[in-house]
């Protein structure tokens, strides 16, 4: 039995397997299916200060080995979250990572401040990378300065582990990891979805009401692995890798490329019971290959 | 408490060039099922297609001793996944996740249950009819199709004690035209105090017409919606529909707050676009 | 029978279906399978001035709905090409588009000059976007200045239709299309492959000898369609779209998004006989939807 | 002139937990096939897996009148695609592209043909043996496997008039040890003027050992390589192997310049890595 724990700033995760934001509701929805306290973490749906409707359906469309989504960050807002969902998450023993959104730096700070005042929030994942909303998000995530500014501003208002979530829609994600590290982030997570588009050739309209959407799923895995590999060489802080993970091998690929922990999103839609198998499989691999801890495997890619 | 079962295909019965009934061995899942719930099927192993597809639980399968063996799905081929289910062979394995969603609430006598089905919308009514029959609630099935050949399983409902009101577009069986025609007449003819609850499933325009009739004649109407669903578990927010709430409307997930809704709660104009 | 012809600078293609560079050898390899003169164009394997070995195998690895390649631009060099392959391509009646590579601006110019002196070369596709080689290529393709410099330099030495091929590994491909247009390009083609990586978890080595490779195939299509859509709004010159095209619908999706013509690469590996079906299918669609010419369909995406 | 045929699976014969022979209906393709050529099979419809897989043409199938019906493939399950072929059912359709690659050139009497096969490397030798038998060239099959059960089709070659020299790792049939043992002895025992051409297919180390023996004993040796192939048509440059040329070496595509190579032309050190 290898040591599966992962340290992220002041937080210690049971294991490196985290449910990805927007793919696991508010966590509570899955509690009837299995014990979500067994997960390394639960990243809940992105939250703004106030309730938000998101985009009109259709919001998803399937693509080769992937899917596009343009949910538009529908959410109940941070105040209803702490009142209605957080107590249940605490009762369930979940390691709760809250995905924080904003249209302005002030909103990011305000949401983070509210969360910091409540028991049961274990970390903040700063969503500066949602490709599906006009204002906010990506506008910070695609500018090094914007990234630095929003991360350092939020850093000032919270002592919770702070994890900026990076977009893959840039030339050099590693530079954004570096900017986040310099701004005081405890870790970075990547990748968010790839800005993409699907058109119905019969109607000649986009298949999504929003026009564009974010590509996720196995299709993007090789690009995401490359980006995690590049970031590992650019920063010392922990990296939470994701993008198309569906199997134990997929998760190991990210860890070997440089991820300290991983998130699983789209694959949870296909198999909401995959979690225990991932955790057991990583443990079995570590034992088989003689690693005392998952930490020892991080970034252990060997050149050919 | 949904379960995920690698269900073996017991048999695949073709009803027409685009309809089939596929039987899945899934006792543990069948044991949990309530009327009108659905399952998420992985229509093929591997990544093509990637996502599961939602299907109403059609029949519950029992062995000779009455023990639950599994369930069937009434499938209409409209694309990749439903095409794969149409071609499924006995012995194939299809992962079956469920039961999912809010079930139908069967009414009790003296209230009557009027079920209104269009095409593949018949699917959720077999389990409902069994529940109604079990409680001795008198039931009627208003059932419309393109032609006589499309009115599958009508006899089964009759055998359950349901009164049949059939319509076909081409008049080859029952009354010519839409199923909403006779429904409108019978509702108008009802004594005000006669308690009738409407249950509808089918194309969105048809469900909307039934909902409007329910409103006009002050009868509670439940509809079972069929939006695109990514996960069926409340995880993705892809399946939202607009419902009224005090002081306005909001979007709720039809996989967990539905697929069965009180028609009067829905903002029908917002549904027009989606499936 | 709709008009399928496509104008690219001084060149007129029979139809919008082009074999993508590096996925169709030097064209002659496929002449034994079908009449390659029926294609809108044949983009041959990337050529440097001199012969080049490329990377050691394994050079490809399959990924979900796609593949990684790190061929490393193995090629016979421009001089052997014009001597050994071009005469055969001419004899076959192929519309030959030569994919030009270089490690310096001078090399790009020299290769283009050699090609301009020979009959049977119909256009130059400037490969400034190969992710698999250290020197050259991408170093120009990821810098707006570099793109502008190499395109204007080559523009001076050739009157052949000049088509810079753009990389998707940047934040804003449309700005590179604009830089190309300003530098005198007759058209742009996109996308080249996405820089990506796959790791064998048992050996912990990259699956490709080169370490990283370029992702192609259906997996990337939604991202490529988005980029073509963005470029269509940024430039007036023709756009040649590609990335995961395997069916008639895929090709139409790119054209509706804004591509004047399309290229097919990876799908040719799966079905080397797909070409006639694509051409016929596009023609049938145009007739069915009442378009007199494919040109009328370009960019006809309707907002929802 | 390759063709692509949506071939129907006629039957699938399991030889062991990892070997099977799959018969494909493809008369037009079979009619074009030469000894040692290969086909590219789409092991499943759809995108998972995306690429075709290369397989030697094993047997040519004829009907009772001797007319060509198709071909078989000797499949060894090592991953996704070969796993799908192992599970293929009669009636399934598998796109079959070919024939592809440079064939074996059968030698004529008085020269003898010595075929050296390891494991699934037996595949290209059935068509070669038929060609040799047709021209009356005397032939020997050196055939090695893990144990007796792995020496598939040995009797078939015997029936064609081939002399069998069998070896097994566990000694359960023929001589214990590697097939290169007896091969080395017989080559050493040959009269200098005895014309013998070697044909080898199997694991790379085995082919290399045969090639070295060929060099030592000055006998021409042809090998059939099995690198990873993306297209099989010369389009992708994924399948290159290093060969000697005047003044140095270079990389050639084994799908069109091979898979059969004169062993003396190959730079064996460069092959060690790949398959
Ligand atoms: C709760 C629920 C219960 C359902 N019960 C049944 C049932 O019992 N029998 C049955 O045959 N179908 C049922 N459906 C519809 C079924 O899920 C879809 O027809 C199916 O997902 C289409 O998948 P596909 O791969 O064949 O189509 P795709 O290839 O994915 O798409 C083909 C076409 O079908 C459309 N489509 C995609 N999803 C849906 C959808 N959810 N509804 C309608 N059209 C869609 C697409 O927009 C596209 O135009 C149900 C849907 C829901 C939400
Ligand atoms: C000209 C030629 C003829 C061949 N003839 C036969 C034959 O008659 N019978 C037969 O069983 N096989 C044959 N092979 C090998 C066969 O093509 C591979 O075993 C097959 O492609 C593996 O596909 P997969 O999806 O099962 O493996 P994958 O799931 O793609 O990979 C699984 C493992 O197999 C390895 N692998 C991938 N490609 C090859 C390859 N080309 N050779 C060996 N290992 C590989 C991978 O590196 C990986 O380790 C031939 C190959 C060539 C080039
Ligand atoms: C339907 C859907 C909704 C998502 N919502 C969010 C979100 O609210 N916040 C966020 O940071 N990422 C969101 N994502 C991105 C995922 O968290 C994850 O970064 C991405 O999907 C890649 O991982 P995957 O391939 O495992 O899904 C969403 C993804 C999907 C598919
Ligand atoms: C094996 C392989 C080799 C390639 N070689 C080249 C090349 O030499 N020059 C070039 O510009 N693009 C090259 N490409 C990129 C393709 O031309 C094309 O841009 C990319 O593959 C996306 O299209 P597809 O998804 O249809 O393959 C290559 C792609 C593959 C798969
Ligand atoms: S289908 Fe995913 S939330 Fe309803
Ligand atoms: S397999 Fe593509 S060139 Fe040989």
Short mmCIF file of C-alpha atoms in Angstrom, two decimals, chain D residues 74-262:
data_model
loop_
_atom_site.label_atom_id
_atom_site.label_comp_id
_atom_site.label_asym_id
_atom_site.label_seq_id
_atom_site.Cartn_x
_atom_site.Cartn_y
_atom_site.Cartn_z
CA UNK D 74 -3.26 -15.46 -38.93
CA UNK D 75 -3.83 -13.10 -36.03
CA UNK D 76 -1.91 -12.83 -32.79
CA UNK D 77 -3.64 -10.75 -30.15
CA UNK D 78 -1.25 -8.12 -28.78
CA UNK D 79 -3.50 -5.10 -28.33
CA UNK D 80 -6.72 -3.36 -29.29
CA UNK D 81 -6.96 -4.12 -32.99
CA UNK D 82 -5.69 -7.67 -32.83
CA UNK D 83 -8.00 -8.16 -29.84
CA UNK D 84 -10.96 -7.05 -31.95
CA UNK D 85 -9.93 -9.46 -34.72
CA UNK D 86 -9.66 -12.23 -32.18
CA UNK D 87 -13.28 -11.53 -31.16
CA UNK D 88 -14.63 -10.98 -34.70
CA UNK D 89 -17.87 -12.82 -35.48
CA UNK D 90 -18.96 -14.35 -38.79
CA UNK D 91 -21.01 -11.77 -40.67
CA UNK D 92 -19.02 -8.83 -39.33
CA UNK D 93 -17.64 -6.50 -41.99
CA UNK D 94 -13.95 -5.59 -41.96
CA UNK D 95 -12.55 -3.21 -44.57
CA UNK D 96 -9.60 -4.89 -46.21
CA UNK D 97 -7.11 -2.81 -48.24
CA UNK D 98 -4.52 -4.51 -50.43
CA UNK D 99 -2.61 -6.32 -51.67
CA UNK D 100 0.27 -4.13 -50.53
CA UNK D 101 4.06 -4.23 -50.43
CA UNK D 102 6.89 -5.95 -52.26
CA UNK D 103 6.25 -9.70 -52.48
CA UNK D 104 8.69 -12.54 -51.94
CA UNK D 105 10.50 -13.62 -55.10
CA UNK D 106 10.32 -17.44 -55.16
CA UNK D 107 13.55 -19.08 -56.35
CA UNK D 108 13.59 -21.77 -59.04
CA UNK D 109 15.21 -25.20 -58.99
CA UNK D 110 17.92 -26.26 -58.72
CA UNK D 111 18.05 -23.64 -55.98
CA UNK D 112 16.28 -24.62 -52.76
CA UNK D 113 14.10 -22.40 -50.59
CA UNK D 114 14.56 -22.54 -46.84
CA UNK D 115 11.82 -20.76 -44.95
CA UNK D 116 12.46 -19.76 -41.34
CA UNK D 117 9.41 -18.88 -39.26
CA UNK D 118 8.95 -17.82 -35.65
CA UNK D 119 5.50 -17.60 -34.12
CA UNK D 120 3.10 -15.44 -36.13
CA UNK D 121 5.96 -14.98 -38.59
CA UNK D 122 4.62 -18.11 -40.26
CA UNK D 123 1.91 -16.01 -41.91
CA UNK D 124 3.62 -14.93 -45.16
CA UNK D 125 4.98 -18.41 -45.92
CA UNK D 126 1.77 -20.15 -46.96
CA UNK D 127 1.52 -18.10 -50.15
CA UNK D 128 5.26 -18.44 -50.70
CA UNK D 129 5.12 -22.21 -50.27
CA UNK D 130 2.28 -22.46 -52.80
CA UNK D 131 4.33 -20.48 -55.31
CA UNK D 132 7.42 -22.61 -54.67
CA UNK D 133 5.44 -25.84 -54.94
CA UNK D 134 3.95 -24.61 -58.21
CA UNK D 135 7.40 -24.16 -59.73
CA UNK D 136 8.67 -27.40 -58.23
CA UNK D 137 11.27 -25.75 -56.04
CA UNK D 138 12.26 -27.98 -53.16
CA UNK D 139 11.60 -26.31 -49.84
CA UNK D 140 12.28 -26.64 -46.14
CA UNK D 141 10.41 -24.97 -43.30
CA UNK D 142 12.41 -24.21 -40.17
CA UNK D 143 9.66 -23.46 -37.67
CA UNK D 144 10.02 -22.61 -34.02
CA UNK D 145 7.49 -22.06 -31.26
CA UNK D 146 7.18 -22.07 -27.49
CA UNK D 147 5.74 -25.60 -27.45
CA UNK D 148 4.17 -28.24 -29.70
CA UNK D 149 0.76 -26.57 -29.52
CA UNK D 150 2.19 -23.41 -31.09
CA UNK D 151 3.44 -25.07 -34.28
CA UNK D 152 0.28 -24.34 -36.24
CA UNK D 153 -0.10 -25.55 -39.84
CA UNK D 154 3.15 -27.57 -39.83
CA UNK D 155 1.26 -30.44 -41.42
CA UNK D 156 -0.07 -28.17 -44.14
CA UNK D 157 3.48 -27.32 -45.21
CA UNK D 158 4.43 -30.99 -45.10
CA UNK D 159 1.51 -31.73 -47.39
CA UNK D 160 2.87 -29.15 -49.83
CA UNK D 161 6.05 -31.18 -49.97
CA UNK D 162 8.07 -29.06 -47.57
CA UNK D 163 10.66 -30.71 -45.35
CA UNK D 164 9.93 -29.74 -41.75
CA UNK D 165 12.58 -28.79 -39.20
CA UNK D 166 10.71 -28.03 -36.00
CA UNK D 167 11.94 -26.66 -32.69
CA UNK D 168 10.19 -25.77 -29.44
CA UNK D 169 11.46 -23.89 -26.44
CA UNK D 170 10.20 -26.64 -24.14
CA UNK D 171 11.19 -29.52 -26.41
CA UNK D 172 7.61 -30.82 -26.54
CA UNK D 173 7.99 -31.24 -30.32
CA UNK D 174 11.00 -31.31 -32.60
CA UNK D 175 14.36 -30.19 -31.32
CA UNK D 176 14.51 -28.24 -28.05
CA UNK D 177 15.66 -24.64 -28.33
CA UNK D 178 15.67 -21.97 -31.02
CA UNK D 179 15.01 -22.60 -34.69
CA UNK D 180 18.36 -20.98 -35.53
CA UNK D 181 20.15 -23.98 -33.94
CA UNK D 182 19.37 -26.57 -36.61
CA UNK D 183 19.48 -23.87 -39.29
CA UNK D 184 23.08 -23.06 -38.38
CA UNK D 185 24.06 -26.76 -38.43
CA UNK D 186 22.44 -27.42 -41.81
CA UNK D 187 23.95 -24.33 -43.37
CA UNK D 188 27.38 -25.38 -42.12
CA UNK D 189 26.83 -28.85 -43.58
CA UNK D 190 25.87 -27.53 -47.03
CA UNK D 191 28.12 -28.13 -50.00
CA UNK D 192 29.51 -24.74 -51.10
CA UNK D 193 27.95 -25.07 -54.54
CA UNK D 194 24.46 -25.95 -53.17
CA UNK D 195 22.19 -23.02 -54.05
CA UNK D 196 19.92 -22.13 -51.11
CA UNK D 197 17.90 -18.98 -50.55
CA UNK D 198 16.69 -18.12 -47.05
CA UNK D 199 13.32 -16.51 -46.30
CA UNK D 200 12.71 -15.42 -42.70
CA UNK D 201 9.85 -13.87 -40.78
CA UNK D 202 9.42 -13.59 -37.03
CA UNK D 203 10.69 -11.58 -34.09
CA UNK D 204 13.38 -9.06 -35.09
CA UNK D 205 16.18 -10.78 -33.10
CA UNK D 206 15.37 -14.09 -34.81
CA UNK D 207 15.39 -12.50 -38.28
CA UNK D 208 18.67 -10.83 -37.48
CA UNK D 209 20.20 -14.14 -36.39
CA UNK D 210 19.07 -15.73 -39.66
CA UNK D 211 20.48 -12.80 -41.60
CA UNK D 212 23.83 -13.21 -39.85
CA UNK D 213 23.86 -16.92 -40.68
CA UNK D 214 23.04 -16.06 -44.29
CA UNK D 215 26.01 -13.72 -44.41
CA UNK D 216 28.34 -16.21 -42.72
CA UNK D 217 27.38 -18.93 -45.15
CA UNK D 218 27.05 -16.63 -48.17
CA UNK D 219 23.42 -17.42 -48.84
CA UNK D 220 20.96 -14.73 -49.96
CA UNK D 221 18.44 -14.03 -47.19
CA UNK D 222 15.10 -12.28 -47.51
CA UNK D 223 13.27 -11.08 -44.41
CA UNK D 224 9.75 -9.74 -44.01
CA UNK D 225 9.65 -6.89 -41.47
CA UNK D 226 6.76 -5.84 -39.26
CA UNK D 227 7.18 -2.19 -38.23
CA UNK D 228 4.35 0.02 -37.08
CA UNK D 229 2.55 1.23 -40.22
CA UNK D 230 0.18 4.16 -40.41
CA UNK D 231 -1.03 3.86 -43.97
CA UNK D 232 0.63 0.97 -45.83
CA UNK D 233 0.61 3.01 -49.03
CA UNK D 234 3.72 5.19 -48.80
CA UNK D 235 1.81 8.22 -47.58
CA UNK D 236 2.97 8.82 -44.03
CA UNK D 237 6.67 7.86 -43.66
CA UNK D 238 5.96 6.16 -40.32
CA UNK D 239 7.35 2.76 -41.32
CA UNK D 240 10.89 3.62 -42.32
CA UNK D 241 13.85 1.28 -41.92
CA UNK D 242 17.50 2.06 -42.49
CA UNK D 243 19.14 0.50 -45.54
CA UNK D 244 22.58 0.76 -47.08
CA UNK D 245 23.13 2.76 -50.23
CA UNK D 246 26.27 3.78 -52.11
CA UNK D 247 28.24 6.06 -49.80
CA UNK D 248 26.09 5.57 -46.71
CA UNK D 249 22.64 4.64 -45.46
CA UNK D 250 19.17 6.11 -45.69
CA UNK D 251 15.62 5.49 -44.47
CA UNK D 252 13.14 3.83 -46.81
CA UNK D 253 9.43 3.10 -46.35
CA UNK D 254 8.95 -0.57 -45.55
CA UNK D 255 5.36 -0.54 -46.77
CA UNK D 256 6.34 0.11 -50.37
CA UNK D 257 10.07 -0.75 -50.48
CA UNK D 258 9.29 -3.73 -48.25
CA UNK D 259 8.05 -5.44 -46.12
CA UNK D 260 10.34 -7.98 -47.83
CA UNK D 261 13.99 -6.89 -47.86
CA UNK D 262 17.26 -8.49 -48.83
#
